[in-house]
């Protein structure tokens, strides 16, 4: 039997198994280490520093020398009370931000800047006047902050002190690393001086120092700024660090301004005394100038800014034309003159103020009426230390040799703005200069002032002496005066102006009586009647341009004269009111007619660039003027009432024949058949709109009272007519009775009457449908 010999297997060496096990463990350990490094950025400050250095290199490859240590000013965790979410103003936040940057430089740390800045609700939209209280909660919530990099250029700031934003990728890595390091990575400090943070090894070796903030806001008080060892950034540092798009916008505006001066006016006198968050009653901004009205400003700045200069005004005052009195000496410019540059860019008032500060800093002479730019505005926790005392405003002038050599010798006169050939616009100062000294260019002057007398100039400036010789005066409704009836009304009811009112004055005036001056009495008020003066003004401008050249001026050269020239451009060039005004602003950027004048210019456009007294548009306007006059306590003359359609002569002259040959619809007294109103006297209204229907809506001539209206309303409303004796007597309210049979027809009330449909009509002259019949005449 054969035997199978088994060859014994060689025994494995004990060391080979151990070697394989070690190799496997080493591979797994190496892979785990790599994974840990990638996920946690390392376990030491050295590895995290290397990672942070790599992450810090952005597209611009900024090379900072401080990447291993960081300073962060965070929100206070234990903020007490309901005021933790309150927002300080831009000045306070900038003051604190500048303090933080100074501390970062002192500690040789990179500053972690908040990515958002809190915005006071007053400034979360473009312009105080445009702020809406009806904004949704979502809109108001998102509008409470703006991105920090929309205000400041981070790259530009980093050239002085390295900064990162607290929403950047680098900051997340710093935060994660500091959390892993624990006590060795981060310290939350409060009330520790800068010197201790720098010299005490407990803090100096840490990766991150977190400054908790004051409970007043995210910022804190700079307690160390008065120390001799403190690093101080200039107050102009952050204003000059504006984002690139804001700097570009400011540069564009400065180019258009040319050689200019500037003034900042913070209107503190419109703010009221109130209690602060601590219950202490105080006056807001007590450090402001005591009088920031334009008349006071004009007196104060005239010794620093020569006449004729362009003056840029930055202010929180939003009243249109508030600073117009300054235009008698300077050519005024505002941010809204450059809306075509700012509107696509500006989202809130902080951005607007950033641009305005750059413009102010670029002025030849910059006058400050407040002291915030030169003082630390950070509030303290003690309310008694927050009150600031008013100081005399300081004047800052850039060192420009040309200006300093010549500012005492400004004798040249800057001519008014040329609008079109032989047509100029200016203010009372321009007109006074020409009247006093004459002009080789100007031959005619159109004065739009509250008084037509030449003495208005001497009252404005007592040193003036202007000779004049009257040619004629023309009054409303009077064809005498050598000019004919200038209001072309025939009867006074067609004009809104009161009878016997001075329409205009014509005279020779000025040096050697060579100038022809027409003066028109118009006040710069929204309720003022402009339409009834347009014809005489536009005719004078047209004649004057043919004979020479004409200066159109008012007191400031902003509202009244601008409205007249806008109407002239509308008529001669067939432009809309918006296009004509924009065209005028190409010549003079500061023009701004008041809202009442703008509405009347729109009516002028709708009437076909003429004042048509028969137009329903004009009749609505005339009724509005009558109502305003009554509300001011003025007696309404019967000549302003509509013609009595019941009189044969007035019926024949006032009636219009309908195209269908059926005659004019008329309303007759049901009892005696006397005509009490024509269809053209009826004032329409929208049924059921209640107090929203306060304005008059004139019926179109020839339109019939439809059945739907008849079912809704039990009355018709008409304009005041001459047969209404109770109205003529001046009563506020009363009955309307037929002039023939004395039957009661309705009721009148200058304060208004509610129609049966629910609409409120004011003023109201009501005829009950049950008391009248409709027929044709």
mmCIF file of N, CA and C in Angstrom, residues 298-379:
data_model
loop_
_atom_site.group_PDB
_atom_site.id
_atom_site.type_symbol
_atom_site.label_atom_id
_atom_site.label_comp_id
_atom_site.label_asym_id
_atom_site.label_seq_id
_atom_site.Cartn_x
_atom_site.Cartn_y
_atom_site.Cartn_z
ATOM 1 N N UNK A 298 -28.329 132.920 5.816
ATOM 2 C CA UNK A 298 -27.859 133.893 4.833
ATOM 3 C C UNK A 298 -26.986 134.949 5.490
ATOM 4 N N UNK A 299 -27.386 135.406 6.662
ATOM 5 C CA UNK A 299 -26.603 136.431 7.362
ATOM 6 C C UNK A 299 -25.280 135.872 7.869
ATOM 7 N N UNK A 300 -25.278 134.602 8.257
ATOM 8 C CA UNK A 300 -24.088 134.038 8.888
ATOM 9 C C UNK A 300 -23.016 133.639 7.890
ATOM 10 N N UNK A 301 -23.410 133.181 6.717
ATOM 11 C CA UNK A 301 -22.409 132.637 5.792
ATOM 12 C C UNK A 301 -21.926 133.649 4.767
ATOM 13 N N UNK A 302 -22.536 134.838 4.714
ATOM 14 C CA UNK A 302 -22.174 135.772 3.646
ATOM 15 C C UNK A 302 -20.733 136.265 3.761
ATOM 16 N N UNK A 303 -20.157 136.223 4.970
ATOM 17 C CA UNK A 303 -18.775 136.680 5.110
ATOM 18 C C UNK A 303 -17.765 135.617 4.695
ATOM 19 N N UNK A 304 -18.239 134.380 4.488
ATOM 20 C CA UNK A 304 -17.342 133.308 4.070
ATOM 21 C C UNK A 304 -17.552 132.900 2.617
ATOM 22 N N UNK A 305 -18.780 133.019 2.132
ATOM 23 C CA UNK A 305 -19.089 132.598 0.763
ATOM 24 C C UNK A 305 -19.489 133.826 -0.050
ATOM 25 N N UNK A 306 -18.708 134.202 -1.072
ATOM 26 C CA UNK A 306 -19.013 135.395 -1.868
ATOM 27 C C UNK A 306 -20.301 135.208 -2.659
ATOM 28 N N UNK A 307 -20.946 136.299 -3.052
ATOM 29 C CA UNK A 307 -22.183 136.198 -3.843
ATOM 30 C C UNK A 307 -21.921 135.608 -5.215
ATOM 31 N N UNK A 308 -22.945 134.977 -5.755
ATOM 32 C CA UNK A 308 -22.832 134.395 -7.086
ATOM 33 C C UNK A 308 -22.261 132.999 -7.117
ATOM 34 N N UNK A 309 -21.801 132.489 -5.960
ATOM 35 C CA UNK A 309 -21.214 131.159 -5.917
ATOM 36 C C UNK A 309 -22.304 130.088 -5.956
ATOM 37 N N UNK A 310 -21.934 128.898 -6.433
ATOM 38 C CA UNK A 310 -22.826 127.743 -6.345
ATOM 39 C C UNK A 310 -22.739 127.173 -4.938
ATOM 40 N N UNK A 311 -23.882 127.049 -4.268
ATOM 41 C CA UNK A 311 -23.930 126.574 -2.889
ATOM 42 C C UNK A 311 -24.716 125.271 -2.840
ATOM 43 N N UNK A 312 -24.018 124.183 -2.503
ATOM 44 C CA UNK A 312 -24.682 122.883 -2.348
ATOM 45 C C UNK A 312 -25.188 122.764 -0.913
ATOM 46 N N UNK A 313 -26.467 122.406 -0.764
ATOM 47 C CA UNK A 313 -27.088 122.311 0.558
ATOM 48 C C UNK A 313 -27.461 120.861 0.840
ATOM 49 N N UNK A 314 -26.923 120.327 1.921
ATOM 50 C CA UNK A 314 -27.312 119.001 2.410
ATOM 51 C C UNK A 314 -28.051 119.206 3.719
ATOM 52 N N UNK A 315 -29.248 118.654 3.820
ATOM 53 C CA UNK A 315 -30.061 118.907 5.005
ATOM 54 C C UNK A 315 -31.101 117.817 5.182
ATOM 55 N N UNK A 316 -31.565 117.667 6.424
ATOM 56 C CA UNK A 316 -32.686 116.772 6.696
ATOM 57 C C UNK A 316 -34.023 117.482 6.530
ATOM 58 N N UNK A 317 -33.999 118.747 6.144
ATOM 59 C CA UNK A 317 -35.225 119.499 5.876
ATOM 60 C C UNK A 317 -35.760 119.089 4.511
ATOM 61 N N UNK A 318 -37.011 118.582 4.463
ATOM 62 C CA UNK A 318 -37.583 118.072 3.217
ATOM 63 C C UNK A 318 -38.671 118.972 2.647
ATOM 64 N N UNK A 319 -38.899 120.152 3.257
ATOM 65 C CA UNK A 319 -39.915 121.055 2.734
ATOM 66 C C UNK A 319 -39.421 121.677 1.438
ATOM 67 N N UNK A 320 -40.186 121.491 0.371
ATOM 68 C CA UNK A 320 -39.788 122.012 -0.931
ATOM 69 C C UNK A 320 -39.657 123.529 -0.876
ATOM 70 N N UNK A 321 -38.528 124.045 -1.339
ATOM 71 C CA UNK A 321 -38.325 125.485 -1.404
ATOM 72 C C UNK A 321 -37.988 126.139 -0.081
ATOM 73 N N UNK A 322 -37.704 125.359 0.976
ATOM 74 C CA UNK A 322 -37.433 125.955 2.287
ATOM 75 C C UNK A 322 -36.220 126.879 2.239
ATOM 76 N N UNK A 323 -35.184 126.481 1.505
ATOM 77 C CA UNK A 323 -33.962 127.276 1.453
ATOM 78 C C UNK A 323 -33.944 128.270 0.288
ATOM 79 N N UNK A 324 -35.080 128.470 -0.358
ATOM 80 C CA UNK A 324 -35.140 129.362 -1.517
ATOM 81 C C UNK A 324 -34.647 130.776 -1.237
ATOM 82 N N UNK A 325 -34.879 131.358 -0.045
ATOM 83 C CA UNK A 325 -34.369 132.711 0.195
ATOM 84 C C UNK A 325 -32.866 132.853 0.000
ATOM 85 N N UNK A 326 -32.110 131.767 0.113
ATOM 86 C CA UNK A 326 -30.669 131.855 -0.102
ATOM 87 C C UNK A 326 -30.321 132.105 -1.559
ATOM 88 N N UNK A 327 -31.284 131.850 -2.449
ATOM 89 C CA UNK A 327 -31.003 131.986 -3.877
ATOM 90 C C UNK A 327 -30.887 133.438 -4.316
ATOM 91 N N UNK A 328 -31.233 134.390 -3.455
ATOM 92 C CA UNK A 328 -31.037 135.788 -3.824
ATOM 93 C C UNK A 328 -29.553 136.134 -3.845
ATOM 94 N N UNK A 329 -28.737 135.284 -3.244
ATOM 95 C CA UNK A 329 -27.301 135.549 -3.194
ATOM 96 C C UNK A 329 -26.485 134.440 -3.843
ATOM 97 N N UNK A 330 -27.009 133.212 -3.831
ATOM 98 C CA UNK A 330 -26.247 132.074 -4.334
ATOM 99 C C UNK A 330 -27.070 131.254 -5.320
ATOM 100 N N UNK A 331 -26.361 130.456 -6.096
ATOM 101 C CA UNK A 331 -27.015 129.493 -6.973
ATOM 102 C C UNK A 331 -27.082 128.174 -6.202
ATOM 103 N N UNK A 332 -28.287 127.750 -5.882
ATOM 104 C CA UNK A 332 -28.478 126.625 -4.976
ATOM 105 C C UNK A 332 -28.502 125.299 -5.722
ATOM 106 N N UNK A 333 -27.994 124.286 -5.065
ATOM 107 C CA UNK A 333 -28.015 122.925 -5.615
ATOM 108 C C UNK A 333 -28.333 121.961 -4.482
ATOM 109 N N UNK A 334 -29.116 120.937 -4.814
ATOM 110 C CA UNK A 334 -29.522 119.930 -3.840
ATOM 111 C C UNK A 334 -29.318 118.550 -4.459
ATOM 112 N N UNK A 335 -29.435 117.530 -3.612
ATOM 113 C CA UNK A 335 -29.276 116.163 -4.116
ATOM 114 C C UNK A 335 -30.370 115.812 -5.106
ATOM 115 N N UNK A 336 -31.611 116.333 -4.906
ATOM 116 C CA UNK A 336 -32.705 115.951 -5.800
ATOM 117 C C UNK A 336 -32.530 116.527 -7.203
ATOM 118 N N UNK A 337 -31.625 117.495 -7.362
ATOM 119 C CA UNK A 337 -31.332 117.987 -8.705
ATOM 120 C C UNK A 337 -30.624 116.926 -9.545
ATOM 121 N N UNK A 338 -30.077 115.914 -8.880
ATOM 122 C CA UNK A 338 -29.316 114.877 -9.577
ATOM 123 C C UNK A 338 -29.972 113.514 -9.369
ATOM 124 N N UNK A 339 -31.292 113.508 -9.383
ATOM 125 C CA UNK A 339 -32.034 112.266 -9.168
ATOM 126 C C UNK A 339 -31.740 111.240 -10.249
ATOM 127 N N UNK A 340 -31.402 111.704 -11.450
ATOM 128 C CA UNK A 340 -31.094 110.764 -12.521
ATOM 129 C C UNK A 340 -29.821 109.977 -12.228
ATOM 130 N N UNK A 341 -28.976 110.490 -11.362
ATOM 131 C CA UNK A 341 -27.780 109.767 -10.933
ATOM 132 C C UNK A 341 -28.074 108.932 -9.689
ATOM 133 N N UNK A 342 -28.857 109.471 -8.774
ATOM 134 C CA UNK A 342 -29.048 108.846 -7.465
ATOM 135 C C UNK A 342 -30.144 107.795 -7.434
ATOM 136 N N UNK A 343 -31.235 108.011 -8.159
ATOM 137 C CA UNK A 343 -32.384 107.109 -8.061
ATOM 138 C C UNK A 343 -32.050 105.650 -8.365
ATOM 139 N N UNK A 344 -31.252 105.349 -9.409
ATOM 140 C CA UNK A 344 -30.944 103.931 -9.668
ATOM 141 C C UNK A 344 -30.039 103.308 -8.610
ATOM 142 N N UNK A 345 -29.480 104.136 -7.723
ATOM 143 C CA UNK A 345 -28.445 103.675 -6.810
ATOM 144 C C UNK A 345 -28.885 103.657 -5.354
ATOM 145 N N UNK A 346 -29.580 104.703 -4.935
ATOM 146 C CA UNK A 346 -29.874 104.909 -3.519
ATOM 147 C C UNK A 346 -31.060 104.053 -3.079
ATOM 148 N N UNK A 347 -30.892 103.344 -1.964
ATOM 149 C CA UNK A 347 -31.954 102.522 -1.391
ATOM 150 C C UNK A 347 -32.435 103.051 -0.041
ATOM 151 N N UNK A 348 -31.617 103.869 0.624
ATOM 152 C CA UNK A 348 -32.003 104.411 1.927
ATOM 153 C C UNK A 348 -31.252 105.711 2.155
ATOM 154 N N UNK A 349 -31.621 106.416 3.205
ATOM 155 C CA UNK A 349 -31.038 107.727 3.475
ATOM 156 C C UNK A 349 -29.594 107.654 3.945
ATOM 157 N N UNK A 350 -29.166 106.508 4.498
ATOM 158 C CA UNK A 350 -27.772 106.390 4.904
ATOM 159 C C UNK A 350 -26.858 106.452 3.683
ATOM 160 N N UNK A 351 -27.249 105.763 2.622
ATOM 161 C CA UNK A 351 -26.457 105.816 1.397
ATOM 162 C C UNK A 351 -26.448 107.222 0.809
ATOM 163 N N UNK A 352 -27.604 107.891 0.877
ATOM 164 C CA UNK A 352 -27.668 109.269 0.384
ATOM 165 C C UNK A 352 -26.742 110.173 1.180
ATOM 166 N N UNK A 353 -26.727 110.003 2.499
ATOM 167 C CA UNK A 353 -25.875 110.843 3.333
ATOM 168 C C UNK A 353 -24.400 110.543 3.083
ATOM 169 N N UNK A 354 -24.058 109.287 2.799
ATOM 170 C CA UNK A 354 -22.669 108.953 2.473
ATOM 171 C C UNK A 354 -22.213 109.727 1.243
ATOM 172 N N UNK A 355 -23.084 109.787 0.220
ATOM 173 C CA UNK A 355 -22.750 110.529 -0.995
ATOM 174 C C UNK A 355 -22.663 112.018 -0.702
ATOM 175 N N UNK A 356 -23.620 112.530 0.072
ATOM 176 C CA UNK A 356 -23.617 113.967 0.364
ATOM 177 C C UNK A 356 -22.373 114.370 1.142
ATOM 178 N N UNK A 357 -21.882 113.504 2.012
ATOM 179 C CA UNK A 357 -20.668 113.841 2.762
ATOM 180 C C UNK A 357 -19.468 113.957 1.839
ATOM 181 N N UNK A 358 -19.391 113.084 0.844
ATOM 182 C CA UNK A 358 -18.299 113.185 -0.119
ATOM 183 C C UNK A 358 -18.388 114.484 -0.904
ATOM 184 N N UNK A 359 -19.619 114.892 -1.239
ATOM 185 C CA UNK A 359 -19.804 116.160 -1.948
ATOM 186 C C UNK A 359 -19.400 117.323 -1.051
ATOM 187 N N UNK A 360 -19.784 117.270 0.219
ATOM 188 C CA UNK A 360 -19.424 118.334 1.158
ATOM 189 C C UNK A 360 -17.915 118.422 1.330
ATOM 190 N N UNK A 361 -17.255 117.272 1.401
ATOM 191 C CA UNK A 361 -15.807 117.250 1.586
ATOM 192 C C UNK A 361 -15.073 117.801 0.373
ATOM 193 N N UNK A 362 -15.717 117.779 -0.800
ATOM 194 C CA UNK A 362 -15.079 118.271 -2.014
ATOM 195 C C UNK A 362 -15.308 119.740 -2.285
ATOM 196 N N UNK A 363 -16.042 120.421 -1.402
ATOM 197 C CA UNK A 363 -16.350 121.833 -1.621
ATOM 198 C C UNK A 363 -15.150 122.713 -1.309
ATOM 199 N N UNK A 364 -15.098 123.866 -1.969
ATOM 200 C CA UNK A 364 -14.030 124.820 -1.686
ATOM 201 C C UNK A 364 -14.169 125.346 -0.262
ATOM 202 N N UNK A 365 -15.377 125.717 0.118
ATOM 203 C CA UNK A 365 -15.671 126.147 1.483
ATOM 204 C C UNK A 365 -16.810 125.294 2.014
ATOM 205 N N UNK A 366 -16.563 124.615 3.120
ATOM 206 C CA UNK A 366 -17.579 123.748 3.715
ATOM 207 C C UNK A 366 -17.932 124.305 5.084
ATOM 208 N N UNK A 367 -19.191 124.704 5.259
ATOM 209 C CA UNK A 367 -19.657 125.276 6.518
ATOM 210 C C UNK A 367 -20.508 124.242 7.236
ATOM 211 N N UNK A 368 -20.138 123.948 8.475
ATOM 212 C CA UNK A 368 -20.869 122.966 9.271
ATOM 213 C C UNK A 368 -21.716 123.703 10.303
ATOM 214 N N UNK A 369 -22.971 123.365 10.379
ATOM 215 C CA UNK A 369 -23.840 123.964 11.386
ATOM 216 C C UNK A 369 -24.081 123.013 12.547
ATOM 217 N N UNK A 370 -23.298 121.988 12.640
ATOM 218 C CA UNK A 370 -23.406 121.054 13.759
ATOM 219 C C UNK A 370 -22.022 120.503 14.027
ATOM 220 N N UNK A 371 -21.821 119.841 15.136
ATOM 221 C CA UNK A 371 -20.465 119.456 15.521
ATOM 222 C C UNK A 371 -20.241 117.950 15.538
ATOM 223 N N UNK A 372 -21.133 117.191 14.936
ATOM 224 C CA UNK A 372 -21.041 115.739 15.052
ATOM 225 C C UNK A 372 -19.816 115.160 14.354
ATOM 226 N N UNK A 373 -19.333 115.817 13.302
ATOM 227 C CA UNK A 373 -18.195 115.264 12.588
ATOM 228 C C UNK A 373 -16.904 115.379 13.390
ATOM 229 N N UNK A 374 -16.896 116.155 14.449
ATOM 230 C CA UNK A 374 -15.658 116.415 15.161
ATOM 231 C C UNK A 374 -15.697 115.940 16.609
ATOM 232 N N UNK A 375 -16.655 115.132 16.950
ATOM 233 C CA UNK A 375 -16.778 114.638 18.316
ATOM 234 C C UNK A 375 -17.246 113.196 18.301
ATOM 235 N N UNK A 376 -16.807 112.477 19.321
ATOM 236 C CA UNK A 376 -17.252 111.098 19.470
ATOM 237 C C UNK A 376 -18.702 111.086 19.935
ATOM 238 N N UNK A 377 -19.551 110.396 19.190
ATOM 239 C CA UNK A 377 -20.979 110.396 19.496
ATOM 240 C C UNK A 377 -21.429 109.146 20.238
ATOM 241 N N UNK A 378 -20.498 108.275 20.598
ATOM 242 C CA UNK A 378 -20.917 107.060 21.297
ATOM 243 C C UNK A 378 -21.561 107.423 22.625
ATOM 244 N N UNK A 379 -22.716 106.845 22.883
ATOM 245 C CA UNK A 379 -23.436 107.131 24.115
ATOM 246 C C UNK A 379 -22.866 106.305 25.263
#
